Amino acid sequence: MSDFITVDDALAELLARIPDTAVERIHLGLGAERRLAESVEAPWNSPRFDNSAMDGFALRWADLKSVPTTLEITGISAAGSPSSEVVTEGQAFRISTGAAVPSGADTVVPRELCDADTLEVTVKQRPKRGEGANIRRTGTYLKAGEAALSPGTRLGGAEIGLLASFGKPVVAVHARPRVAIISTGDELVELGEEPTSGQIVNSNAYMLEALVEANGGIPQVFPIVADRRKDTVATFVRAIASCDMVLSSGGVSVGDHDHVRSVVDELTGGMTFWKVKMKPGKPLAFGVAHLDTHAVPIIGLPGNPASSFVGFHLFVRPALEVAQGASPTDAPLPRIEASLAGPVRGSRGRRAYLAGRAIPTGHGITFEPRRNQSSGNPALFADANALGIVEEGREMLKEGAQIPIHLLQ
Ligand code: AMP
Ligand code: MG
């Protein structure tokens, strides 16, 4: 077990150990934001037939040796209504965008380059592309059988549109991971109970439930666990048995009442790591429990809501992506450069993550850090849309300095 490791190493260790969820076949219309669990080939050529890229006239290039030239209009090919007639010398067909190119024609001249009445068309100018202009040839985009989408691809509107264009009603995707959410702490009361002295509301359960839901998981919230070892073990065992991933908050440090670390260690046969060089969120336990049928990753987040929030975005969010089929190299949050709108402080020996807002400026992005970065502040990340990153060892950064950030939405 590595003891105190960097965020990048921790993330690599963690993502390498996240198993894919089961494959399920669902209706294409329910596929948004899921990840493909199959490779998909084009079932037919795309386009399926030679068709026109413009509204205009389909004709023979050989008839345009000198322009202007006048041709007889002998047919119409409209989208959805192809013509079976042939275009011969001196003839042209009216054609609309997407309509099949009639046989005999080898070029489409856009209407803008012609004068036409119902019987005749005068082509004033030849299309610059020459013979074959404005015709989308069969199979230009994809040949029948050609690979179109690979496993792990996230299904957004464009991908779903492509699958629908293939006439594919059902897709194989990875199941949404069932994620157990366990809150530990003697001081916690449920929402709806009035906290008495020394008590706080179990806000992490709601925060994590919302974050899991927003990132493709199915949250399963467990009742609050008191700081007792046997209760902690019992709840983790139940969570492992019923879920694909287990998240907990609190109890992961070295205090007398902190049992999560030792329980995760026991149930996983040895944690992969439990301390990460980051601020906030240093104590963060990770291990994998191996059942006969499957393996269940356990991520023990710190109890402090700000630490839990940062830990979720850095580790749990990418883990949910990998569980749903993303490659571990694609899963970490991308970094982009931003210019600081105010001074910030780093942390000695740890990478610091700062709450703030990223604002597009027209020539880049400005990062406005929250003035008070205290991780005890429950409002720290409310309405924040970015995490600023100050590398380990950078004490102070001035306004205007460039820093990497992660966007949170
Ligand atoms: P712990 O990591 O258990 O030492 O908890 C650190 C601090 O985080 C505690 O003192 C609480 O103030 C807070 N905390 C722990 N669990 C929760 C929770 N579920 N919801 C909100 N705050 C919590
Ligand atoms: Mg605690």
Tab-separated table of C-alpha atoms and ligand atoms in Angstrom:
chain	number	residue	atom	x	y	z
A	1	MET	CA	0.000	0.000	0.000
A	2	SER	CA	1.361	3.388	-0.958
A	3	ASP	CA	0.930	5.718	1.944
A	4	PHE	CA	0.952	9.336	0.844
A	5	ILE	CA	0.667	9.596	-2.941
A	6	THR	CA	0.085	12.317	-5.506
A	7	VAL	CA	-3.342	12.937	-7.012
A	8	ASP	CA	-2.165	11.773	-10.435
A	9	ASP	CA	-0.703	8.524	-9.101
A	10	ALA	CA	-3.755	7.911	-6.907
A	11	LEU	CA	-6.084	8.444	-9.845
A	12	ALA	CA	-4.098	6.117	-12.106
A	13	GLU	CA	-4.028	3.407	-9.404
A	14	LEU	CA	-7.752	3.807	-8.805
A	15	LEU	CA	-8.921	3.897	-12.424
A	16	ALA	CA	-6.873	0.803	-13.279
A	17	ARG	CA	-8.980	-1.106	-10.722
A	18	ILE	CA	-12.514	-0.032	-11.663
A	19	PRO	CA	-14.432	-2.876	-13.337
A	20	ASP	CA	-16.992	-2.273	-16.095
A	21	THR	CA	-20.627	-2.726	-15.157
A	22	ALA	CA	-22.738	-5.409	-16.862
A	23	VAL	CA	-23.906	-4.938	-20.431
A	24	GLU	CA	-27.573	-4.287	-21.076
A	25	ARG	CA	-29.500	-3.831	-24.293
A	26	ILE	CA	-31.759	-0.800	-24.323
A	27	HIS	CA	-33.922	1.101	-26.775
A	28	LEU	CA	-31.916	3.699	-28.694
A	29	GLY	CA	-34.286	6.414	-27.473
A	30	LEU	CA	-33.122	5.754	-23.894
A	31	GLY	CA	-29.436	5.786	-24.767
A	32	ALA	CA	-28.556	9.428	-24.060
A	33	GLU	CA	-25.386	9.793	-21.934
A	34	ARG	CA	-24.807	6.035	-21.775
A	35	ARG	CA	-21.634	4.434	-23.125
A	36	LEU	CA	-21.593	1.851	-25.888
A	37	ALA	CA	-20.694	-1.705	-24.948
A	38	GLU	CA	-20.395	-2.912	-28.550
A	39	SER	CA	-18.676	-1.803	-31.698
A	40	VAL	CA	-21.020	-0.660	-34.395
A	41	GLU	CA	-20.340	-0.985	-38.129
A	42	ALA	CA	-22.237	0.792	-40.849
A	43	PRO	CA	-24.924	-1.711	-41.972
A	44	TRP	CA	-24.985	-0.177	-45.443
A	45	ASN	CA	-23.153	2.413	-47.501
A	46	SER	CA	-23.527	6.016	-46.436
A	47	PRO	CA	-24.947	7.635	-48.424
A	48	ARG	CA	-26.959	4.664	-49.614
A	49	PHE	CA	-27.340	6.106	-53.134
A	50	ASP	CA	-25.720	8.862	-55.203
A	51	ASN	CA	-27.609	12.007	-54.287
A	52	SER	CA	-27.530	15.713	-54.886
A	53	ALA	CA	-25.878	18.136	-52.470
A	54	MET	CA	-27.801	21.092	-53.943
A	55	ASP	CA	-31.105	22.136	-55.412
A	56	GLY	CA	-30.409	22.462	-59.134
A	57	PHE	CA	-30.135	20.454	-62.341
A	58	ALA	CA	-28.718	16.983	-62.902
A	59	LEU	CA	-27.071	16.683	-66.318
A	60	ARG	CA	-24.100	15.367	-68.289
A	61	TRP	CA	-20.791	17.218	-67.864
A	62	ALA	CA	-20.107	16.587	-71.548
A	63	ASP	CA	-23.033	18.919	-72.367
A	64	LEU	CA	-21.288	21.866	-70.674
A	65	LYS	CA	-18.341	22.095	-73.092
A	66	SER	CA	-19.243	25.719	-73.745
A	67	VAL	CA	-21.486	27.896	-71.573
A	68	PRO	CA	-24.016	29.399	-71.620
A	69	THR	CA	-25.827	26.408	-73.017
A	70	THR	CA	-29.511	25.498	-73.032
A	71	LEU	CA	-30.799	22.000	-72.216
A	72	GLU	CA	-34.252	20.451	-72.276
A	73	ILE	CA	-35.794	19.627	-68.867
A	74	THR	CA	-37.096	16.055	-69.209
A	75	GLY	CA	-37.680	14.935	-65.626
A	76	ILE	CA	-37.702	15.616	-61.916
A	77	SER	CA	-35.924	13.852	-59.087
A	78	ALA	CA	-37.198	15.002	-55.696
A	79	ALA	CA	-36.095	13.825	-52.235
A	80	GLY	CA	-37.974	10.589	-51.628
A	81	SER	CA	-39.214	10.382	-55.254
A	82	PRO	CA	-36.428	9.148	-57.510
A	83	SER	CA	-36.982	8.959	-61.255
A	84	SER	CA	-36.354	5.774	-63.211
A	85	GLU	CA	-35.773	7.689	-66.432
A	86	VAL	CA	-32.377	8.317	-67.970
A	87	VAL	CA	-30.757	11.677	-68.696
A	88	THR	CA	-29.388	11.689	-72.225
A	89	GLU	CA	-27.457	14.157	-74.369
A	90	GLY	CA	-28.923	17.672	-74.290
A	91	GLN	CA	-31.194	16.907	-71.335
A	92	ALA	CA	-31.395	17.897	-67.678
A	93	PHE	CA	-33.517	16.864	-64.660
A	94	ARG	CA	-34.657	19.200	-61.936
A	95	ILE	CA	-33.194	17.823	-58.727
A	96	SER	CA	-33.580	18.706	-55.056
A	97	THR	CA	-31.076	18.341	-52.211
A	98	GLY	CA	-30.842	14.719	-51.084
A	99	ALA	CA	-32.683	13.388	-54.148
A	100	ALA	CA	-31.221	10.431	-56.063
A	101	VAL	CA	-29.126	11.395	-59.085
A	102	PRO	CA	-30.880	9.944	-62.169
A	103	SER	CA	-28.891	7.534	-64.293
A	104	GLY	CA	-27.080	9.159	-67.171
A	105	ALA	CA	-26.376	12.335	-65.159
A	106	ASP	CA	-22.888	12.815	-63.758
A	107	THR	CA	-22.985	16.394	-62.470
A	108	VAL	CA	-25.368	18.704	-60.596
A	109	VAL	CA	-25.390	22.418	-61.421
A	110	PRO	CA	-26.816	24.549	-58.575
A	111	ARG	CA	-29.900	26.563	-59.428
A	112	GLU	CA	-27.993	29.810	-58.756
A	113	LEU	CA	-25.831	29.159	-61.847
A	114	CYS	CA	-28.864	28.671	-64.139
A	115	ASP	CA	-31.850	30.450	-65.687
A	116	ALA	CA	-34.817	28.133	-66.092
A	117	ASP	CA	-38.454	27.988	-67.081
A	118	THR	CA	-40.591	24.861	-66.999
A	119	LEU	CA	-39.226	23.408	-70.261
A	120	GLU	CA	-35.633	24.569	-70.547
A	121	VAL	CA	-32.640	25.438	-68.432
A	122	THR	CA	-29.784	27.691	-69.480
A	123	VAL	CA	-26.573	26.927	-67.604
A	124	LYS	CA	-24.686	30.234	-67.323
A	125	GLN	CA	-21.637	28.967	-65.503
A	126	ARG	CA	-19.990	25.587	-65.036
A	127	PRO	CA	-19.595	24.336	-61.435
A	128	LYS	CA	-15.949	24.849	-60.374
A	129	ARG	CA	-15.530	21.275	-59.124
A	130	GLY	CA	-16.060	20.006	-62.678
A	131	GLU	CA	-17.462	16.592	-63.540
A	132	GLY	CA	-19.177	14.989	-60.536
A	133	ALA	CA	-19.773	18.369	-58.844
A	134	ASN	CA	-22.448	18.460	-56.114
A	135	ILE	CA	-22.985	14.710	-56.105
A	136	ARG	CA	-22.543	12.821	-52.835
A	137	ARG	CA	-21.386	9.422	-54.049
A	138	THR	CA	-22.600	6.148	-52.520
A	139	GLY	CA	-20.358	5.102	-49.623
A	140	THR	CA	-18.310	8.333	-49.538
A	141	TYR	CA	-18.851	8.769	-45.801
A	142	LEU	CA	-18.938	5.138	-44.696
A	143	LYS	CA	-18.725	1.863	-46.591
A	144	ALA	CA	-21.052	-0.996	-45.621
A	145	GLY	CA	-19.301	-2.904	-42.811
A	146	GLU	CA	-16.922	-0.072	-41.943
A	147	ALA	CA	-16.343	0.659	-38.213
A	148	ALA	CA	-18.433	3.634	-37.138
A	149	LEU	CA	-18.486	3.709	-33.314
A	150	SER	CA	-16.257	1.876	-30.865
A	151	PRO	CA	-17.022	0.446	-27.395
A	152	GLY	CA	-16.842	3.065	-24.660
A	153	THR	CA	-18.136	5.898	-26.850
A	154	ARG	CA	-20.502	8.159	-24.973
A	155	LEU	CA	-23.861	8.468	-26.686
A	156	GLY	CA	-24.661	12.132	-27.219
A	157	GLY	CA	-27.069	13.524	-29.771
A	158	ALA	CA	-24.655	13.077	-32.694
A	159	GLU	CA	-23.930	9.412	-31.910
A	160	ILE	CA	-27.600	8.589	-31.322
A	161	GLY	CA	-28.458	10.316	-34.607
A	162	LEU	CA	-25.833	8.213	-36.398
A	163	LEU	CA	-27.153	4.957	-34.880
A	164	ALA	CA	-30.694	5.936	-35.857
A	165	SER	CA	-29.484	6.638	-39.413
A	166	PHE	CA	-28.301	3.007	-39.417
A	167	GLY	CA	-31.846	1.886	-38.514
A	168	LYS	CA	-30.594	0.457	-35.218
A	169	PRO	CA	-33.417	0.314	-32.633
A	170	VAL	CA	-31.516	-1.375	-29.780
A	171	VAL	CA	-28.002	-0.675	-28.459
A	172	ALA	CA	-25.758	-2.494	-26.000
A	173	VAL	CA	-24.572	-0.141	-23.266
A	174	HIS	CA	-23.032	-0.491	-19.829
A	175	ALA	CA	-25.500	-0.554	-16.938
A	176	ARG	CA	-25.635	2.537	-14.763
A	177	PRO	CA	-23.495	1.665	-11.734
A	178	ARG	CA	-25.371	1.226	-8.445
A	179	VAL	CA	-23.512	3.358	-5.942
A	180	ALA	CA	-23.892	2.907	-2.183
A	181	ILE	CA	-23.620	6.120	-0.164
A	182	ILE	CA	-22.634	5.657	3.469
A	183	SER	CA	-22.354	8.546	5.927
A	184	THR	CA	-20.490	7.915	9.158
A	185	GLY	CA	-20.447	10.042	12.269
A	186	ASP	CA	-21.970	10.154	15.754
A	187	GLU	CA	-22.647	13.857	15.228
A	188	LEU	CA	-24.951	13.337	12.217
A	189	VAL	CA	-28.726	13.691	12.190
A	190	GLU	CA	-31.040	13.082	9.265
A	191	LEU	CA	-32.581	15.875	7.274
A	192	GLY	CA	-35.807	16.807	9.061
A	193	GLU	CA	-34.356	16.319	12.543
A	194	GLU	CA	-33.364	19.434	14.451
A	195	PRO	CA	-29.632	19.238	15.305
A	196	THR	CA	-28.985	19.686	19.013
A	197	SER	CA	-25.699	20.956	20.406
A	198	GLY	CA	-22.731	19.375	18.675
A	199	GLN	CA	-24.856	17.763	15.960
A	200	ILE	CA	-24.936	18.504	12.235
A	201	VAL	CA	-27.253	17.480	9.432
A	202	ASN	CA	-26.033	14.653	7.191
A	203	SER	CA	-25.652	16.910	4.173
A	204	ASN	CA	-23.034	14.745	2.453
A	205	ALA	CA	-25.552	12.014	1.716
A	206	TYR	CA	-27.669	14.477	-0.272
A	207	MET	CA	-24.681	16.095	-1.950
A	208	LEU	CA	-23.229	12.738	-3.018
A	209	GLU	CA	-26.622	11.409	-4.088
A	210	ALA	CA	-27.064	14.405	-6.401
A	211	LEU	CA	-23.513	14.102	-7.783
A	212	VAL	CA	-23.825	10.344	-8.388
A	213	GLU	CA	-27.133	10.841	-10.161
A	214	ALA	CA	-25.677	13.631	-12.320
A	215	ASN	CA	-22.785	11.402	-13.352
A	216	GLY	CA	-24.707	8.382	-14.537
A	217	GLY	CA	-24.864	6.323	-11.343
A	218	ILE	CA	-27.873	5.025	-9.414
A	219	PRO	CA	-27.423	6.229	-5.839
A	220	GLN	CA	-28.461	4.032	-2.949
A	221	VAL	CA	-28.329	5.976	0.308
A	222	PHE	CA	-27.755	3.972	3.489
A	223	PRO	CA	-28.875	5.092	6.966
A	224	ILE	CA	-26.296	7.027	9.039
A	225	VAL	CA	-23.662	4.797	10.597
A	226	ALA	CA	-22.524	5.561	14.149
A	227	ASP	CA	-18.796	5.649	14.879
A	228	ARG	CA	-18.688	2.044	16.018
A	229	ARG	CA	-16.555	-0.515	14.286
A	230	LYS	CA	-19.142	-3.284	14.172
A	231	ASP	CA	-21.838	-0.993	12.721
A	232	THR	CA	-19.357	0.269	10.170
A	233	VAL	CA	-18.442	-3.277	9.108
A	234	ALA	CA	-22.108	-4.346	8.918
A	235	THR	CA	-23.098	-1.449	6.669
A	236	PHE	CA	-20.091	-1.784	4.355
A	237	VAL	CA	-20.689	-5.524	3.972
A	238	ARG	CA	-24.307	-4.916	3.027
A	239	ALA	CA	-23.338	-2.134	0.602
A	240	ILE	CA	-20.684	-4.293	-1.067
A	241	ALA	CA	-23.195	-7.085	-1.552
A	242	SER	CA	-25.821	-4.911	-3.220
A	243	CYS	CA	-23.890	-2.290	-5.226
A	244	ASP	CA	-21.270	-1.871	-7.948
A	245	MET	CA	-19.338	0.805	-6.049
A	246	VAL	CA	-19.310	2.037	-2.460
A	247	LEU	CA	-18.785	5.656	-1.402
A	248	SER	CA	-18.517	6.733	2.170
A	249	SER	CA	-17.945	10.030	3.899
A	250	GLY	CA	-16.187	10.601	7.184
A	251	GLY	CA	-14.290	8.408	9.593
A	252	VAL	CA	-11.341	7.950	7.284
A	253	SER	CA	-8.641	9.719	9.337
A	254	VAL	CA	-6.696	8.437	12.297
A	255	GLY	CA	-8.955	9.629	15.169
A	256	ASP	CA	-10.186	7.270	17.868
A	257	HIS	CA	-13.663	7.349	16.323
A	258	ASP	CA	-12.525	6.806	12.738
A	259	HIS	CA	-13.221	3.219	11.687
A	260	VAL	CA	-13.663	3.482	7.915
A	261	ARG	CA	-9.987	3.209	7.102
A	262	SER	CA	-9.455	-0.028	9.047
A	263	VAL	CA	-12.757	-1.482	7.819
A	264	VAL	CA	-11.938	-0.743	4.182
A	265	ASP	CA	-8.502	-2.223	4.765
A	266	GLU	CA	-10.017	-5.391	6.194
A	267	LEU	CA	-12.784	-5.825	3.607
A	268	THR	CA	-10.476	-5.220	0.656
A	269	GLY	CA	-7.612	-7.324	1.926
A	270	GLY	CA	-5.425	-4.186	1.942
A	271	MET	CA	-6.164	-0.706	0.673
A	272	THR	CA	-4.517	0.619	-2.465
A	273	PHE	CA	-3.928	4.013	-0.826
A	274	TRP	CA	-5.471	6.161	1.879
A	275	LYS	CA	-3.687	9.495	1.879
A	276	VAL	CA	-3.430	11.778	-1.130
A	277	LYS	CA	-1.253	14.877	-1.516
A	278	MET	CA	-4.131	17.279	-1.989
A	279	LYS	CA	-5.857	20.069	-0.119
A	280	PRO	CA	-8.654	19.799	0.793
A	281	GLY	CA	-9.302	16.096	1.022
A	282	LYS	CA	-6.071	14.461	2.122
A	283	PRO	CA	-7.500	11.370	3.851
A	284	LEU	CA	-9.125	9.407	1.040
A	285	ALA	CA	-9.182	5.644	1.225
A	286	PHE	CA	-9.405	3.358	-1.767
A	287	GLY	CA	-9.536	-0.398	-2.113
A	288	VAL	CA	-11.405	-3.106	-3.992
A	289	ALA	CA	-13.495	-5.794	-2.286
A	290	HIS	CA	-13.472	-9.056	-4.249
A	291	LEU	CA	-16.644	-11.116	-4.157
A	292	ASP	CA	-16.987	-14.452	-5.964
A	293	THR	CA	-19.013	-12.853	-8.719
A	294	HIS	CA	-17.554	-9.394	-9.025
A	295	ALA	CA	-15.243	-6.768	-7.591
A	296	VAL	CA	-16.556	-3.695	-5.785
A	297	PRO	CA	-14.408	-0.559	-5.507
A	298	ILE	CA	-14.713	1.326	-2.222
A	299	ILE	CA	-13.879	5.018	-2.030
A	300	GLY	CA	-13.780	6.482	1.471
A	301	LEU	CA	-14.116	10.261	1.188
A	302	PRO	CA	-13.363	12.629	4.065
A	303	GLY	CA	-16.345	13.915	6.063
A	304	ASN	CA	-15.746	17.581	5.509
A	305	PRO	CA	-18.256	18.526	2.784
A	306	ALA	CA	-15.750	20.578	0.765
A	307	SER	CA	-13.211	17.738	0.906
A	308	SER	CA	-15.843	15.223	-0.060
A	309	PHE	CA	-16.927	17.418	-2.971
A	310	VAL	CA	-13.385	17.784	-4.323
A	311	GLY	CA	-12.701	14.072	-3.809
A	312	PHE	CA	-15.869	13.225	-5.695
A	313	HIS	CA	-14.901	15.280	-8.735
A	314	LEU	CA	-11.285	14.144	-8.838
A	315	PHE	CA	-11.827	10.437	-8.195
A	316	VAL	CA	-15.447	9.301	-8.139
A	317	ARG	CA	-16.555	11.066	-11.286
A	318	PRO	CA	-13.804	9.495	-13.433
A	319	ALA	CA	-14.431	6.149	-11.680
A	320	LEU	CA	-18.092	6.309	-12.702
A	321	GLU	CA	-17.016	7.011	-16.288
A	322	VAL	CA	-14.699	3.988	-16.326
A	323	ALA	CA	-17.385	1.779	-14.726
A	324	GLN	CA	-19.613	2.775	-17.653
A	325	GLY	CA	-17.004	1.846	-20.239
A	326	ALA	CA	-14.741	4.900	-20.644
A	327	SER	CA	-11.055	4.206	-21.042
A	328	PRO	CA	-9.019	5.133	-17.932
A	329	THR	CA	-6.947	7.505	-20.059
A	330	ASP	CA	-10.033	9.488	-21.131
A	331	ALA	CA	-11.741	9.594	-17.747
A	332	PRO	CA	-9.812	12.210	-15.696
A	333	LEU	CA	-11.239	15.728	-15.826
A	334	PRO	CA	-9.538	17.754	-18.549
A	335	ARG	CA	-7.399	20.717	-17.501
A	336	ILE	CA	-7.687	24.052	-19.205
A	337	GLU	CA	-5.662	27.216	-18.696
A	338	ALA	CA	-7.228	30.253	-17.076
A	339	SER	CA	-6.022	33.616	-15.941
A	340	LEU	CA	-6.371	34.361	-12.222
A	341	ALA	CA	-8.722	37.199	-11.280
A	342	GLY	CA	-7.295	37.466	-7.750
A	343	PRO	CA	-4.318	36.242	-5.722
A	344	VAL	CA	-4.332	32.696	-4.342
A	345	ARG	CA	-2.248	30.663	-1.962
A	346	GLY	CA	-0.940	27.170	-2.543
A	347	SER	CA	-0.180	24.525	0.021
A	348	ARG	CA	3.184	23.201	1.130
A	349	GLY	CA	3.666	19.569	0.130
A	350	ARG	CA	0.184	19.156	-1.400
A	351	ARG	CA	-1.618	20.209	-4.557
A	352	ALA	CA	-4.277	22.773	-3.660
A	353	TYR	CA	-7.738	22.833	-5.234
A	354	LEU	CA	-9.637	26.123	-5.103
A	355	ALA	CA	-13.319	26.858	-5.464
A	356	GLY	CA	-14.223	29.516	-7.982
A	357	ARG	CA	-15.942	30.567	-11.135
A	358	ALA	CA	-14.606	30.228	-14.653
A	359	ILE	CA	-15.752	33.090	-16.846
A	360	PRO	CA	-15.232	33.209	-20.615
A	361	THR	CA	-13.694	36.546	-21.608
A	362	GLY	CA	-13.701	36.384	-25.392
A	363	HIS	CA	-9.956	35.675	-25.527
A	364	GLY	CA	-9.751	32.921	-22.945
A	365	ILE	CA	-11.048	32.129	-19.485
A	366	THR	CA	-10.718	34.008	-16.216
A	367	PHE	CA	-10.808	32.093	-12.943
A	368	GLU	CA	-12.330	34.026	-10.023
A	369	PRO	CA	-11.347	32.245	-6.814
A	370	ARG	CA	-13.671	32.438	-3.810
A	371	ARG	CA	-12.235	34.941	-1.321
A	372	ASN	CA	-12.408	32.591	1.636
A	373	GLN	CA	-11.203	29.115	0.686
A	374	SER	CA	-11.829	27.608	4.132
A	375	SER	CA	-12.922	24.039	3.558
A	376	GLY	CA	-15.204	24.272	6.587
A	377	ASN	CA	-17.388	26.761	4.731
A	378	PRO	CA	-20.559	24.909	3.630
A	379	ALA	CA	-21.155	27.500	0.894
A	380	LEU	CA	-17.647	27.140	-0.573
A	381	PHE	CA	-18.656	25.250	-3.710
A	382	ALA	CA	-22.227	26.466	-4.009
A	383	ASP	CA	-22.528	28.086	-7.432
A	384	ALA	CA	-18.851	27.405	-8.178
A	385	ASN	CA	-18.280	26.000	-11.661
A	386	ALA	CA	-14.558	25.319	-11.577
A	387	LEU	CA	-11.709	23.971	-9.484
A	388	GLY	CA	-8.499	25.999	-9.640
A	389	ILE	CA	-5.298	23.970	-9.326
A	390	VAL	CA	-2.206	25.258	-7.534
A	391	GLU	CA	0.644	22.819	-7.845
A	392	GLU	CA	2.464	21.597	-4.771
A	393	GLY	CA	5.140	23.998	-3.597
A	394	ARG	CA	3.680	27.159	-5.175
A	395	GLU	CA	3.187	29.443	-2.205
A	396	MET	CA	1.490	32.444	-3.736
A	397	LEU	CA	0.111	33.268	-7.175
A	398	LYS	CA	-0.678	36.835	-8.185
A	399	GLU	CA	-3.673	38.162	-10.054
A	400	GLY	CA	-3.134	37.673	-13.806
A	401	ALA	CA	-1.055	34.479	-13.380
A	402	GLN	CA	-2.051	31.519	-15.558
A	403	ILE	CA	-3.314	28.466	-13.671
A	404	PRO	CA	-4.836	25.172	-14.760
A	405	ILE	CA	-8.469	24.608	-13.830
A	406	HIS	CA	-11.042	21.834	-14.110
A	407	LEU	CA	-14.534	22.766	-15.215
A	408	LEU	CA	-17.117	21.178	-12.948
A	409	GLN	CA	-20.121	21.157	-15.290
B	1	AMP	P1	-14.501	13.143	9.676
B	1	AMP	O1	-13.896	12.980	8.311
B	1	AMP	O2	-15.389	12.026	10.071
B	1	AMP	O3	-13.452	13.428	10.698
B	1	AMP	O4	-15.422	14.423	9.583
B	1	AMP	C1	-14.876	15.692	9.420
B	1	AMP	C2	-15.956	16.746	9.570
B	1	AMP	O5	-16.817	16.685	8.481
B	1	AMP	C3	-16.860	16.530	10.769
B	1	AMP	O6	-16.411	17.217	11.880
B	1	AMP	C4	-18.171	17.080	10.333
B	1	AMP	O7	-18.213	18.449	10.645
B	1	AMP	C5	-18.152	16.936	8.846
B	1	AMP	N1	-18.987	15.834	8.384
B	1	AMP	C6	-18.741	14.514	8.546
B	1	AMP	N2	-19.684	13.778	7.951
B	1	AMP	C7	-20.557	14.654	7.410
B	1	AMP	C8	-21.766	14.500	6.674
B	1	AMP	N3	-22.243	13.304	6.354
B	1	AMP	N4	-22.406	15.611	6.278
B	1	AMP	C9	-21.911	16.828	6.575
B	1	AMP	N5	-20.784	17.028	7.256
B	1	AMP	C10	-20.112	15.957	7.691
B	2	MG	MG	-16.396	11.426	11.720
